[in-house]
CSV table of C-alpha atoms in Angstrom, one decimal:
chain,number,residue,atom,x,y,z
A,1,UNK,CA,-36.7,-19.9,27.8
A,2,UNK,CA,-36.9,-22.8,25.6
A,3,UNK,CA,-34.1,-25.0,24.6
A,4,UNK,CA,-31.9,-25.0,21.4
A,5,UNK,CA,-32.1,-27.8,19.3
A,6,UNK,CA,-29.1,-30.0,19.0
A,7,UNK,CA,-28.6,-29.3,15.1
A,8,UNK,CA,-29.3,-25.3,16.0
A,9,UNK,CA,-26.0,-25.2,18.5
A,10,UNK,CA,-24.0,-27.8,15.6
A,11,UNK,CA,-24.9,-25.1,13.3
A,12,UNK,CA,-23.5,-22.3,15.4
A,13,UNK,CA,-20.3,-24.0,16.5
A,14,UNK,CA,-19.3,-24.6,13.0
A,15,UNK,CA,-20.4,-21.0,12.5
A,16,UNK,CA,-18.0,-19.9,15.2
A,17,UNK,CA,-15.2,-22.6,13.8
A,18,UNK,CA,-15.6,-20.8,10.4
A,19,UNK,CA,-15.0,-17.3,12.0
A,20,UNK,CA,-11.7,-18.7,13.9
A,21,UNK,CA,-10.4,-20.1,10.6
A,22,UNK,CA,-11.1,-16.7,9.0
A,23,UNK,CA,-9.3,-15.1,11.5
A,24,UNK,CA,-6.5,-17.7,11.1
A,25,UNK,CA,-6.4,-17.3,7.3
A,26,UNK,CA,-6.2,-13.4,7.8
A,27,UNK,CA,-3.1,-13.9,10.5
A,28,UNK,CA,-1.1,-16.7,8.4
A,29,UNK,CA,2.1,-15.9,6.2
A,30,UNK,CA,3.0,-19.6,4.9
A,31,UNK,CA,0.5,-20.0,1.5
A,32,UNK,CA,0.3,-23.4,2.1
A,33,UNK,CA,-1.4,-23.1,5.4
A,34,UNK,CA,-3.4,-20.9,3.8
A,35,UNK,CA,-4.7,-23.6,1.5
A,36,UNK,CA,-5.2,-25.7,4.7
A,37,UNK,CA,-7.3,-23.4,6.0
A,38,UNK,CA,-8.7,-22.9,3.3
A,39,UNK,CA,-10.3,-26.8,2.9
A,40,UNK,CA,-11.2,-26.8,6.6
A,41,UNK,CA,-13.3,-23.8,5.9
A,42,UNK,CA,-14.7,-26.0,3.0
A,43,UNK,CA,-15.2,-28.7,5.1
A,44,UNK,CA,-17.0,-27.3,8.4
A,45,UNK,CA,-19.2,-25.4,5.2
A,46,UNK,CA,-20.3,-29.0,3.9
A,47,UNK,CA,-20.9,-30.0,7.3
A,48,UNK,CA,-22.8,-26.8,8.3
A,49,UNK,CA,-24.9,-27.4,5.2
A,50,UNK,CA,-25.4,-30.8,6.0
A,51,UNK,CA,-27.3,-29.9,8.9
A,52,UNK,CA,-29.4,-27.5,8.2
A,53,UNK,CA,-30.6,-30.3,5.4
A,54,UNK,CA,-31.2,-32.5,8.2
A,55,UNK,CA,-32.9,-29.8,10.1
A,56,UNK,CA,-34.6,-28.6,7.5
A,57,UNK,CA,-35.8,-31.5,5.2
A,58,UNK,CA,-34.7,-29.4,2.0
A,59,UNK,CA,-32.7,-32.6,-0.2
A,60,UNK,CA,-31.4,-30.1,-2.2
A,61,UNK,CA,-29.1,-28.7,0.1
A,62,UNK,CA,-27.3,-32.8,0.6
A,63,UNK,CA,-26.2,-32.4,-2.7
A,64,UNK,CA,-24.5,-28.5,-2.2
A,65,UNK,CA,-22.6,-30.1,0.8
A,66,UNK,CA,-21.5,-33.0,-1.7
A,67,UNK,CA,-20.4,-30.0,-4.3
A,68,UNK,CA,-18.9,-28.3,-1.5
A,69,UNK,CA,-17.0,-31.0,0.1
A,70,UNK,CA,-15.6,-32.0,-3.5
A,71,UNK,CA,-15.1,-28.6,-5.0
A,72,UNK,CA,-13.4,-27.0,-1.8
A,73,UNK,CA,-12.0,-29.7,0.2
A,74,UNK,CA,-10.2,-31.7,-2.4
A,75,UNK,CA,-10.7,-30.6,-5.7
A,76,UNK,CA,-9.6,-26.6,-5.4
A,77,UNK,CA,-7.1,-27.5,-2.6
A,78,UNK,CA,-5.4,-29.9,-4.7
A,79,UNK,CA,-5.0,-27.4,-7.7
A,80,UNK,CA,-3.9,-24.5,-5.6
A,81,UNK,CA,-1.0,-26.8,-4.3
A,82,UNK,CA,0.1,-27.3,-6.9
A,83,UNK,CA,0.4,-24.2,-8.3
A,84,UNK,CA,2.2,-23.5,-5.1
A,85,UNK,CA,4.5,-26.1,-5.5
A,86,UNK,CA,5.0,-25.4,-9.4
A,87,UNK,CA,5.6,-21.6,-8.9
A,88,UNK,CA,7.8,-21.9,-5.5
A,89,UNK,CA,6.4,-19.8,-3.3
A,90,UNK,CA,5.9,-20.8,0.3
A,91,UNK,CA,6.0,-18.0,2.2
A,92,UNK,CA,4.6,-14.7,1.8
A,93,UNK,CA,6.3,-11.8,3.6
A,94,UNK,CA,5.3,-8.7,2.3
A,95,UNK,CA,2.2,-7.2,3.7
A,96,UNK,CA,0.7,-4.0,3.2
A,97,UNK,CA,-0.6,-3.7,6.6
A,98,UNK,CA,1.1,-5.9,9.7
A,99,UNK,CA,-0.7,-8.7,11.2
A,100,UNK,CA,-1.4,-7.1,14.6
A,101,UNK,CA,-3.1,-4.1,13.2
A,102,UNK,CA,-4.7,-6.2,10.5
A,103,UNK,CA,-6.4,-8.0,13.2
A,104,UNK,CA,-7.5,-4.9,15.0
A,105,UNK,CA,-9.2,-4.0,12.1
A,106,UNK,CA,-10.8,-7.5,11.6
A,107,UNK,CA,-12.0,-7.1,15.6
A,108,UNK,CA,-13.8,-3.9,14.2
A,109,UNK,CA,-15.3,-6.0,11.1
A,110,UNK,CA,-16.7,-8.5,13.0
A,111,UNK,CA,-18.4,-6.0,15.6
A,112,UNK,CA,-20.0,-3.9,12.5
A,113,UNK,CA,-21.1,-7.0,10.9
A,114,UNK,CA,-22.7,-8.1,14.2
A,115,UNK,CA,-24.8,-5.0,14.0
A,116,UNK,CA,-25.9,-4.7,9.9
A,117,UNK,CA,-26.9,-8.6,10.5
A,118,UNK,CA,-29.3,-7.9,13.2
A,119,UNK,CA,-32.5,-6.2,11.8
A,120,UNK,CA,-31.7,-8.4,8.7
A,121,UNK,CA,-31.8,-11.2,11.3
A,122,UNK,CA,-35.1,-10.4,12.2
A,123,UNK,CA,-36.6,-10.6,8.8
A,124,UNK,CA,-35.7,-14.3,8.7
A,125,UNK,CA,-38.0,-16.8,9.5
A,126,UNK,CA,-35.2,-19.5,9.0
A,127,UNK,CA,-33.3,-21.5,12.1
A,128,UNK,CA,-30.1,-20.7,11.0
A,129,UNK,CA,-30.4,-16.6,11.2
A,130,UNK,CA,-28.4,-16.2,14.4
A,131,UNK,CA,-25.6,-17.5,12.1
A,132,UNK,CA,-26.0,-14.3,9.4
A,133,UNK,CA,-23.9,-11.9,11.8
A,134,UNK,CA,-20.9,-14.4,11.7
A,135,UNK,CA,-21.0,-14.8,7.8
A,136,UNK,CA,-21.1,-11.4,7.1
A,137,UNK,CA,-18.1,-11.2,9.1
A,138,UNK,CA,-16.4,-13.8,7.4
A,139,UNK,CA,-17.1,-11.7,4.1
A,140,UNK,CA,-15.5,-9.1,5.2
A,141,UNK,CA,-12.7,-10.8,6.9
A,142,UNK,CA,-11.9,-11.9,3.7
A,143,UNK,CA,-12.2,-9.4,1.5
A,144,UNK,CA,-9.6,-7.6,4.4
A,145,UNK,CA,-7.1,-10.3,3.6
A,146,UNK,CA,-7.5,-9.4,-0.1
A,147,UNK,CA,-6.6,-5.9,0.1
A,148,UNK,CA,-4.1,-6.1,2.6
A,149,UNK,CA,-1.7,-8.8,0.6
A,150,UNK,CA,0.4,-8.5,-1.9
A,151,UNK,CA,0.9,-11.9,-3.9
A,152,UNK,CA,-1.9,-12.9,-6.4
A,153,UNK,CA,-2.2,-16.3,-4.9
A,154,UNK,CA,-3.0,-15.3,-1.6
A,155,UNK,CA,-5.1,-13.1,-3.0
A,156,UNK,CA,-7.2,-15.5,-5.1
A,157,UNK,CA,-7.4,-17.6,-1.7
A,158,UNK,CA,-9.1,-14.4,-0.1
A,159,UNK,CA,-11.4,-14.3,-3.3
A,160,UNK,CA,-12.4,-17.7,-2.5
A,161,UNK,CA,-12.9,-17.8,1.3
A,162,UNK,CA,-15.1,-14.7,0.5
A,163,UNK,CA,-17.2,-16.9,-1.5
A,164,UNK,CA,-17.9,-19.2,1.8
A,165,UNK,CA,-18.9,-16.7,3.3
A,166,UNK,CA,-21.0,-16.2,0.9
A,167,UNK,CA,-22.4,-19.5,0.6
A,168,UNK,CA,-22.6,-19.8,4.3
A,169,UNK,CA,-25.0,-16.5,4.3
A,170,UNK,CA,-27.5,-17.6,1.5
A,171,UNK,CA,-27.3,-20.6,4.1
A,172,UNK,CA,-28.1,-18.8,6.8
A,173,UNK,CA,-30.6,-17.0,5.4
A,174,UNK,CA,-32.8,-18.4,2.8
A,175,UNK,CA,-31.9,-21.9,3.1
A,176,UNK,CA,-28.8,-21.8,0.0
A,177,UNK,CA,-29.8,-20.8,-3.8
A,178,UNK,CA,-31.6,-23.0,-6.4
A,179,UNK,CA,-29.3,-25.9,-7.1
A,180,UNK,CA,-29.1,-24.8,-11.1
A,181,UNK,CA,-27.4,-21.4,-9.6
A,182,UNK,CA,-25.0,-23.7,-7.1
A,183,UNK,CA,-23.5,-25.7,-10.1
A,184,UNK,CA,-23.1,-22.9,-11.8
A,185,UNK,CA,-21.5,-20.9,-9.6
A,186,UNK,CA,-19.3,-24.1,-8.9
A,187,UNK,CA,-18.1,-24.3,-12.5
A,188,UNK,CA,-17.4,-20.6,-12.5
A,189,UNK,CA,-15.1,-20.5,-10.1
A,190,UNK,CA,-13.2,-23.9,-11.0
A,191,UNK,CA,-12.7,-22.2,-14.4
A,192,UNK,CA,-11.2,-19.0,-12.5
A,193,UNK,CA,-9.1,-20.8,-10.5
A,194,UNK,CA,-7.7,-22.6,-13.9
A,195,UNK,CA,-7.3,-19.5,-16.0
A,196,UNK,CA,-5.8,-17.8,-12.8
A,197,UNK,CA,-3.2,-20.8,-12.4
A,198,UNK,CA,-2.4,-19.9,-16.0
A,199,UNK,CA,-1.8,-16.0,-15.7
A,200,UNK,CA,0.2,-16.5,-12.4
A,201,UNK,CA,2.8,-18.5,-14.6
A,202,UNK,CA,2.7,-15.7,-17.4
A,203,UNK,CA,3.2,-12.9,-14.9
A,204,UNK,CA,6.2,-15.2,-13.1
A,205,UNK,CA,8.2,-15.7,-16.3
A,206,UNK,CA,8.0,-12.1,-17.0
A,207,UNK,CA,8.6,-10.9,-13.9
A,208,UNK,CA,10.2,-13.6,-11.9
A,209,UNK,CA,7.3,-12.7,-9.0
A,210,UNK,CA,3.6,-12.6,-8.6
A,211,UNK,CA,3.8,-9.8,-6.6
A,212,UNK,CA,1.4,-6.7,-8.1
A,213,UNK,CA,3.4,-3.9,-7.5
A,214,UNK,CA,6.1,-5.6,-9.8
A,215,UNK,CA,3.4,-5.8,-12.2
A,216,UNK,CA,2.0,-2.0,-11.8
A,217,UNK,CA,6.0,-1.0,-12.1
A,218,UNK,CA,6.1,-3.2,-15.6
A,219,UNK,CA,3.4,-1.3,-16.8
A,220,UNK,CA,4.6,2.2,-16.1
A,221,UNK,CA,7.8,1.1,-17.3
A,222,UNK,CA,6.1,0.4,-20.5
């Protein structure tokens, strides 16, 4: 059996590092952990992409760690706090689901992910397709701690962890996107996060929360 490279088992460490912190996000109630999480996901992503650039010899993929690293290790992180810190909220307590049961069902997530990634797996012909199991899972991980929360924030954070996951499959799979479709998926979400900082403050003066079921109860009220 032949060895793995050195930049192969970086690769899938920071893989496994990106599934713990998904799991973390999907467990923690204080928002600004979340955000913590958040740019450490952001960070083993740049690094993660990094490598495979190294690996790989594609130079395009040095300058979507750079826009990673920048975008979701200091530039997103640093707006999201503070919004936090502007709109009071530090804790989140209500839940749809609790946070044993929650991860149950993220258990079963990563287990069905493991098996809709394998014959995709075997399409690949890239280094990094052992990893495509794990970023599916991180997917839907996140997509889990969207639906099961209740405060917009938290669930913007969801939003964007999905979109590391993402990120982390194109990877994984083909190597990332053209660099054209990077940037402007980069702006696009910078822009969301800014027009969402914006409608969290309109829905708190009206409602005094950012809860949505205040917000569907506003709207039948009206």
């Amino acid at each position: 059996m032949p060895a793995v490279p050195l930049y192969a088992q970086l690769i899938n460490l920071l893989a496994a590092v990106l599934l713990l912190l998904a799991f973390a996000m999907l467990s923690q109630r204080r928002v600004l952990s979340l955000i913590d999480l958040f740019a450490a996901q952001g960070a083993a992503l740049a690094l993660s992409t990094a490598i495979v650039a190294w690996a790989t010899g594609q130079r395009h993929l040095y300058w979507s760690a750079g826009l990673t690293l920048g975008l979701k290790v200091l530039v997103l992180p640093w707006i999201l706090r503070r919004l936090i810190h502007r709109l009071d909220i530090e804790w989140e307590f209500e839940r749809l689901i609790n946070i044993p049961t929650t991860m149950l069902i993220g258990i079963v997530l990563v287990v069905f992910a493991f098996n809709l990634a394998v014959p995709i797996a075997e399409l690949a012909n890239t280094v990094t397709r052992s990893t495509l199991g794990i970023a599916l899972a991180c997917v839907m991980l996140s997509f889990l701690m969207m639906i099961t929360r209740r405060k917009a924030i938290s669930q913007v954070l969801g939003f964007l962890a999905m979109e590391n996951g993402l990120f982390f499959a194109a990877t994984s799979a083909t190597y990332g996107m053209p660099m054209v479709v990077e940037l402007g998926i980069a702006l696009d979400v910078l822009v969301g996060v800014l027009i969402l900082g914006v409608f969290f403050f309109q829905i708190r003066d009206r409602l005094d929360s950012l809860g949505f079921a205040n917000l569907e109860r506003s709207r039948d009220d009206d």
